[in-house]
Coordinates of N, CA and C in Angstrom, one line a residue:
X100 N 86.3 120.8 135.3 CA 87.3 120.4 134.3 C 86.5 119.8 133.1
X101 N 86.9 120.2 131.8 CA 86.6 119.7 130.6 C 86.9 118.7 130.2
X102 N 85.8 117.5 129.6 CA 86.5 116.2 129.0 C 86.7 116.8 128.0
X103 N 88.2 115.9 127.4 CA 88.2 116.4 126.1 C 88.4 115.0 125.5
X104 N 87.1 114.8 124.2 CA 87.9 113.4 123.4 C 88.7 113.4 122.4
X105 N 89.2 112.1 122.2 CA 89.8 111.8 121.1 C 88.7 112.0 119.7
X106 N 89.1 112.3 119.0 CA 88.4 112.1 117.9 C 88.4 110.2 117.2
X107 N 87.3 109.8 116.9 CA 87.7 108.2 116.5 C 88.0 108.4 114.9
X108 N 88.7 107.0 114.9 CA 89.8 107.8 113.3 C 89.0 106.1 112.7
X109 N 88.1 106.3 111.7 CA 87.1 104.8 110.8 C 88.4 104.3 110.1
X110 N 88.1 103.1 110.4 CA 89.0 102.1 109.2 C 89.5 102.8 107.8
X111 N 88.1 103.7 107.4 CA 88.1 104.2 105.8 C 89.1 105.1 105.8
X112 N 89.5 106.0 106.8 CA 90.3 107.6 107.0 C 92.1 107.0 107.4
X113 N 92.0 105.6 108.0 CA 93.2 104.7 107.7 C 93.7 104.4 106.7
X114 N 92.6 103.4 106.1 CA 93.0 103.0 104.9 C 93.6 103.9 104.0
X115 N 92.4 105.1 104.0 CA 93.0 106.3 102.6 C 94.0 106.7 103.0
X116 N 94.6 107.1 104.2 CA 96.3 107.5 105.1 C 97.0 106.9 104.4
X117 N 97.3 105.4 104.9 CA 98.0 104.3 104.2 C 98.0 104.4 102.9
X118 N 97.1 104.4 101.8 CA 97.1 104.5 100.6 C 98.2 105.9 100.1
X119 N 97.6 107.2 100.7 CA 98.5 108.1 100.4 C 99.8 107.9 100.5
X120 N 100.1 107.4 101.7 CA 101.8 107.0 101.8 C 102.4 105.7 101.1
X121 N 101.2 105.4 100.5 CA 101.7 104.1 99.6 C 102.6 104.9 98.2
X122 N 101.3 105.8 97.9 CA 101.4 106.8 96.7 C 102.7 107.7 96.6
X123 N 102.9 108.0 97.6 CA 104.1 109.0 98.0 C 105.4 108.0 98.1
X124 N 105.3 107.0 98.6 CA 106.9 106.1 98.5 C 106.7 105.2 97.3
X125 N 105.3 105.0 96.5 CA 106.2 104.7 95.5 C 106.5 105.6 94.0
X126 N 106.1 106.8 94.3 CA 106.1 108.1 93.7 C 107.7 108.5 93.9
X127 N 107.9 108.5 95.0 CA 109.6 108.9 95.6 C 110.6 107.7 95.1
X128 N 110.4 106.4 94.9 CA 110.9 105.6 94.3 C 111.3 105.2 93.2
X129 N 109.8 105.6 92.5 CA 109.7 105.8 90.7 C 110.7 107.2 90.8
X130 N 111.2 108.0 91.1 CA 112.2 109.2 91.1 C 113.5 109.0 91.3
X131 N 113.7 108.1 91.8 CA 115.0 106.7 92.4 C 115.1 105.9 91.2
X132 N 114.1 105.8 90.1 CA 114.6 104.3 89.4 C 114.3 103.0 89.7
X133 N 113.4 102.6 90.8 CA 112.7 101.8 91.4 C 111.2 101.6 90.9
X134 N 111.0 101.0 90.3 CA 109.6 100.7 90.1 C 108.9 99.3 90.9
X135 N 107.8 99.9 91.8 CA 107.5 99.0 92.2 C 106.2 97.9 92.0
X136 N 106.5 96.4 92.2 CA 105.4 95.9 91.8 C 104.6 95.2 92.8
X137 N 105.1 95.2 94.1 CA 104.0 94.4 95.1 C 104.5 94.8 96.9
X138 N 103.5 95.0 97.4 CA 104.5 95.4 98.5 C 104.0 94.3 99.9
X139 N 105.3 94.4 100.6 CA 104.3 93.2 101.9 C 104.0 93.3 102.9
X140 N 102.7 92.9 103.1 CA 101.9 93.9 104.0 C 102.2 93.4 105.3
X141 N 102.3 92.0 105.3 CA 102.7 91.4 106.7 C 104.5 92.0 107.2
X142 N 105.3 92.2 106.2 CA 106.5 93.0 107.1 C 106.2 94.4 107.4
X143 N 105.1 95.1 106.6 CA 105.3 96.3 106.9 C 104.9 97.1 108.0
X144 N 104.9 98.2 108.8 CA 104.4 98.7 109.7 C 104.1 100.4 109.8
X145 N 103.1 100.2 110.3 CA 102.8 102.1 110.3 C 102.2 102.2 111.5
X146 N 102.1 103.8 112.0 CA 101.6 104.5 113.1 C 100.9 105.6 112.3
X147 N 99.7 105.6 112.2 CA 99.2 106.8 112.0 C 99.4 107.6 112.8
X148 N 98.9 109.0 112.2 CA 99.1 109.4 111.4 C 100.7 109.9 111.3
X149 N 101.6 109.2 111.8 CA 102.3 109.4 111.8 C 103.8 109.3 110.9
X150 N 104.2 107.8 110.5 CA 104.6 107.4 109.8 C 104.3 105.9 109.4
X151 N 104.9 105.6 108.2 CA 104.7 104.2 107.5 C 106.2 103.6 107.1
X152 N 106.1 102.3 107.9 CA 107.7 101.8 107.2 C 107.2 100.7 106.6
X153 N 107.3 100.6 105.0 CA 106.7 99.7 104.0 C 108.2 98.8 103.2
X154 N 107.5 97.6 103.1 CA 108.6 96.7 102.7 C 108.0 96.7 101.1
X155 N 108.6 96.8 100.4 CA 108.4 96.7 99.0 C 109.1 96.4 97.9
X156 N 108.6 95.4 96.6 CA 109.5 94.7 95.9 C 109.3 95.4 94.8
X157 N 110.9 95.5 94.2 CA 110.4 96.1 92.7 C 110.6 95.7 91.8
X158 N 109.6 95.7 90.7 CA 109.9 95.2 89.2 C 111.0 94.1 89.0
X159 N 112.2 94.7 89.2 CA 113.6 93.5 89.0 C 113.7 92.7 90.3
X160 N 112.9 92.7 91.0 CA 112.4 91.5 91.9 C 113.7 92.2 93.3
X161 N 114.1 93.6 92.9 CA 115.1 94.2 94.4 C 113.9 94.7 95.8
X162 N 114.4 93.9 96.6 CA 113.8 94.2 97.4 C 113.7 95.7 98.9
X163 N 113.2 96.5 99.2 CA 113.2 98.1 99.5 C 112.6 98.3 100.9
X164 N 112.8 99.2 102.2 CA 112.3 99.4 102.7 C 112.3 100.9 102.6
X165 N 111.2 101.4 102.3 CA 110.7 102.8 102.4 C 110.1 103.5 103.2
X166 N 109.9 104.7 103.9 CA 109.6 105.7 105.0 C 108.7 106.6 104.4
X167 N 107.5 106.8 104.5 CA 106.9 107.8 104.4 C 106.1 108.2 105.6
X168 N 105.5 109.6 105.4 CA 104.5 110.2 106.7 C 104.8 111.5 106.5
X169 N 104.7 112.1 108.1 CA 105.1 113.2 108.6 C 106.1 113.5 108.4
X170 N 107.0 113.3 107.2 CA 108.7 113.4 107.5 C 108.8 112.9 105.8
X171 N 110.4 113.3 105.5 CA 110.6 113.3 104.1 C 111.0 111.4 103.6
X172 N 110.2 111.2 102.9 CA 110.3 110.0 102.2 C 112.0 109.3 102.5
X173 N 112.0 108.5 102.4 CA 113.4 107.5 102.3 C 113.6 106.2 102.1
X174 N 114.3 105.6 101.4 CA 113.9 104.2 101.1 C 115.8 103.3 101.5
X175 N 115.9 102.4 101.6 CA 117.0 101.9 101.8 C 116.9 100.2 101.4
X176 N 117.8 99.4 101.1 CA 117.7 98.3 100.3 C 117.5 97.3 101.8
X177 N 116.4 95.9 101.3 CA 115.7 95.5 102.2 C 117.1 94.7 102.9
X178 N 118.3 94.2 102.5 CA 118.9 94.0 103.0 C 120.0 94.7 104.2
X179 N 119.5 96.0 104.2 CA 120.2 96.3 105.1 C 119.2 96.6 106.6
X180 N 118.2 96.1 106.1 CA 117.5 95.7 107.8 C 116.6 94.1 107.6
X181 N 116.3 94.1 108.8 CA 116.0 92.5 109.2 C 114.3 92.9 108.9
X182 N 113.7 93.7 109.6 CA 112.5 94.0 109.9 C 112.1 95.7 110.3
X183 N 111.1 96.3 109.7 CA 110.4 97.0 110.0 C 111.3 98.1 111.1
X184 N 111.2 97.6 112.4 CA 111.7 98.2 113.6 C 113.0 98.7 113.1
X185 N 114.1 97.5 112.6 CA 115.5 97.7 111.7 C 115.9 98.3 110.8
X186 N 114.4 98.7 110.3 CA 114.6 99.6 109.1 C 114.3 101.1 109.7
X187 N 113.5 101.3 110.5 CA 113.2 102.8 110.9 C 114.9 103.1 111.8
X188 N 115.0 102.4 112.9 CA 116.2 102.5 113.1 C 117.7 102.8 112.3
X189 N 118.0 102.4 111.3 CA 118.5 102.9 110.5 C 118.5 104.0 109.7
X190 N 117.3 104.1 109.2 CA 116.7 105.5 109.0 C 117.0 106.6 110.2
X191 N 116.7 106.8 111.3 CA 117.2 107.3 112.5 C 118.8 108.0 112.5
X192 N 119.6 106.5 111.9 CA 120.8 106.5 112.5 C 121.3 107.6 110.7
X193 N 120.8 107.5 110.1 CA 121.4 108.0 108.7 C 120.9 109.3 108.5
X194 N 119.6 109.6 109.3 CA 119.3 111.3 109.3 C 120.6 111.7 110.1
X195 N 120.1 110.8 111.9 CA 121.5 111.9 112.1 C 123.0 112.3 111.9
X196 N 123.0 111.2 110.9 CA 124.7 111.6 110.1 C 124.5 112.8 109.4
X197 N 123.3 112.3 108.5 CA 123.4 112.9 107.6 C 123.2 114.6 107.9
X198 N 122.2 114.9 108.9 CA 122.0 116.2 109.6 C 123.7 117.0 109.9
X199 N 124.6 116.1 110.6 CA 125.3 116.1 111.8 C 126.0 116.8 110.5
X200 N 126.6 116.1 109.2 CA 127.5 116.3 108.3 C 127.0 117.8 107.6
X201 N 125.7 118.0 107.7 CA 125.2 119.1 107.1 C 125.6 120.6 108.4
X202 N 125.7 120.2 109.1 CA 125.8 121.5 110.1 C 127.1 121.8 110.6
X203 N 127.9 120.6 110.4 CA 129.1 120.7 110.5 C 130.1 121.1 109.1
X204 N 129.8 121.3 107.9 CA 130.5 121.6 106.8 C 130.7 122.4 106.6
X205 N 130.3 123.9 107.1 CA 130.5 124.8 107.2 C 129.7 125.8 106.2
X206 N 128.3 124.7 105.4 CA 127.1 124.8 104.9 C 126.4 126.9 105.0
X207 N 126.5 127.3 104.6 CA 125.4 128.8 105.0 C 124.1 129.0 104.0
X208 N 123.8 128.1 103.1 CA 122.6 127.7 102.4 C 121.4 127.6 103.5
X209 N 120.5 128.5 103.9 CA 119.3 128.6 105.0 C 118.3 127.2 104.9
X210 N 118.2 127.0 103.3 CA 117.6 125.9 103.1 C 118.0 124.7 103.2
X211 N 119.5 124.6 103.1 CA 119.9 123.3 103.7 C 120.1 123.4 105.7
X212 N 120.6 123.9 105.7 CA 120.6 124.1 107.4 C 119.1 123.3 107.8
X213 N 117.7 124.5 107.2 CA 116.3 124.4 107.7 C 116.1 122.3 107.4
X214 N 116.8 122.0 106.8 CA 116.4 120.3 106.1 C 117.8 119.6 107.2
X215 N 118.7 120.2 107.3 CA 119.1 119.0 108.3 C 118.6 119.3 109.7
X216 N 117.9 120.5 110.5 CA 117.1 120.7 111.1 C 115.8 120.1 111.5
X217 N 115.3 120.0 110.3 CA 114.3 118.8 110.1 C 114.3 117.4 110.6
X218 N 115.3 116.8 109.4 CA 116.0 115.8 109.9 C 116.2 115.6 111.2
X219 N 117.2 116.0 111.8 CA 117.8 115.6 113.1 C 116.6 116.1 114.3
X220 N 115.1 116.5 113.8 CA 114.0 116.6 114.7 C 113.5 115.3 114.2
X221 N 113.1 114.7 112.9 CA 112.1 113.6 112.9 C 113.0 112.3 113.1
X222 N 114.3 112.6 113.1 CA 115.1 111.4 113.7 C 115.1 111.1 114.9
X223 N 114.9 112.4 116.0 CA 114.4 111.8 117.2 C 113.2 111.8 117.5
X224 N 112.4 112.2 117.2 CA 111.2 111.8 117.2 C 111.0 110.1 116.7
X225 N 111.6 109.6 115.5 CA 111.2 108.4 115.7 C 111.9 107.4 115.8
X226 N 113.4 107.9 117.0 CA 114.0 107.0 117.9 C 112.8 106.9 119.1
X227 N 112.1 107.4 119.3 CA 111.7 107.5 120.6 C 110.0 105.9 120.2
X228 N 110.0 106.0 119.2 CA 109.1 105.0 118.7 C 109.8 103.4 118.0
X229 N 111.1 104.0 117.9 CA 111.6 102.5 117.7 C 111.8 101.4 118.9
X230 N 112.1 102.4 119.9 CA 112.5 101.8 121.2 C 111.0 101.5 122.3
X231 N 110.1 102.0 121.7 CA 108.6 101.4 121.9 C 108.3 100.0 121.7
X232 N 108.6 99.0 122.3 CA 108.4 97.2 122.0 C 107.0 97.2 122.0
X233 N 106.2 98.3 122.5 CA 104.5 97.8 122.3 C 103.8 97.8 121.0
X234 N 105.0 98.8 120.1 CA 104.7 99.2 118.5 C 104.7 98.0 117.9
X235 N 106.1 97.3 118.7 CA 106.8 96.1 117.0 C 106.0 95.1 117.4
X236 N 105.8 94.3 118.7 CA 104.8 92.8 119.0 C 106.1 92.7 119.1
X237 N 106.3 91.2 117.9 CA 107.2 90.0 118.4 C 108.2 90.2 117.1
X238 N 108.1 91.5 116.7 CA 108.9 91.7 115.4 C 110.5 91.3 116.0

């Protein structure tokens, strides 16, 4: 039998992950009308390489939780979650409406079909990481 390793992933190859997904939700934001000016690093949470759920304040002092990664950008106002875990979960819960309403409308556009498809795959994919308590700590 073959060992196989992990590859080790340097602080530096994180950092620049993180940075990308910084770039990309506040790129997706600035497209929203959101300009952002500071983001907080102690609410925020990521899984490489997987996804990043980032708390972020903007300009007019409104405050945002945004989704970026492996999956299409999303952002939703910080009040409609408590934390991190609250925000991906909702995220979750709003692809699969939003999927559910797409396949049920009687939609025959291939390219919307292929995007609530999507959707309703990275929405369980990251139900299955919200309900991971070893991710959040003591969030």
């Amino acid at each position: 039998m073959t060992e196989q390793t992990t590859p080790q992933i340097t602080e530096q190859q994180r950092q620049q992950w993180l940075n990308e997904q910084f770039k990309k939700a506040t790129k997706y934001l600035a497209e929203n009308g959101v300009v952002v000016s500071t983001v907080d690093d102690a609410a925020s949470r990521y899984l490489y390489p997987l996804w990043a759920v980032l708390k972020v304040k903007a300009m007019d002092g409104a405050a945002f939780w945004v989704l970026s990664g492996d999956l299409p950008v999303d952002f939703i106002s910080a009040g409609n979650a408590a934390n991190g875990r609250d925000a991906l979960r909702h995220f979750v819960m709003s692809w699969q409406l939003k999927a559910e309403n797409i396949q049920r409308s009687g939609i025959t556009d291939q390219t919307q079909l292929q995007f609530a498809a999507i959707m309703q795959n990275r929405a369980e994919q990251l139900y299955k990481f919200v309900e991971k308590d070893e991710i959040w700590g003591s969030v």
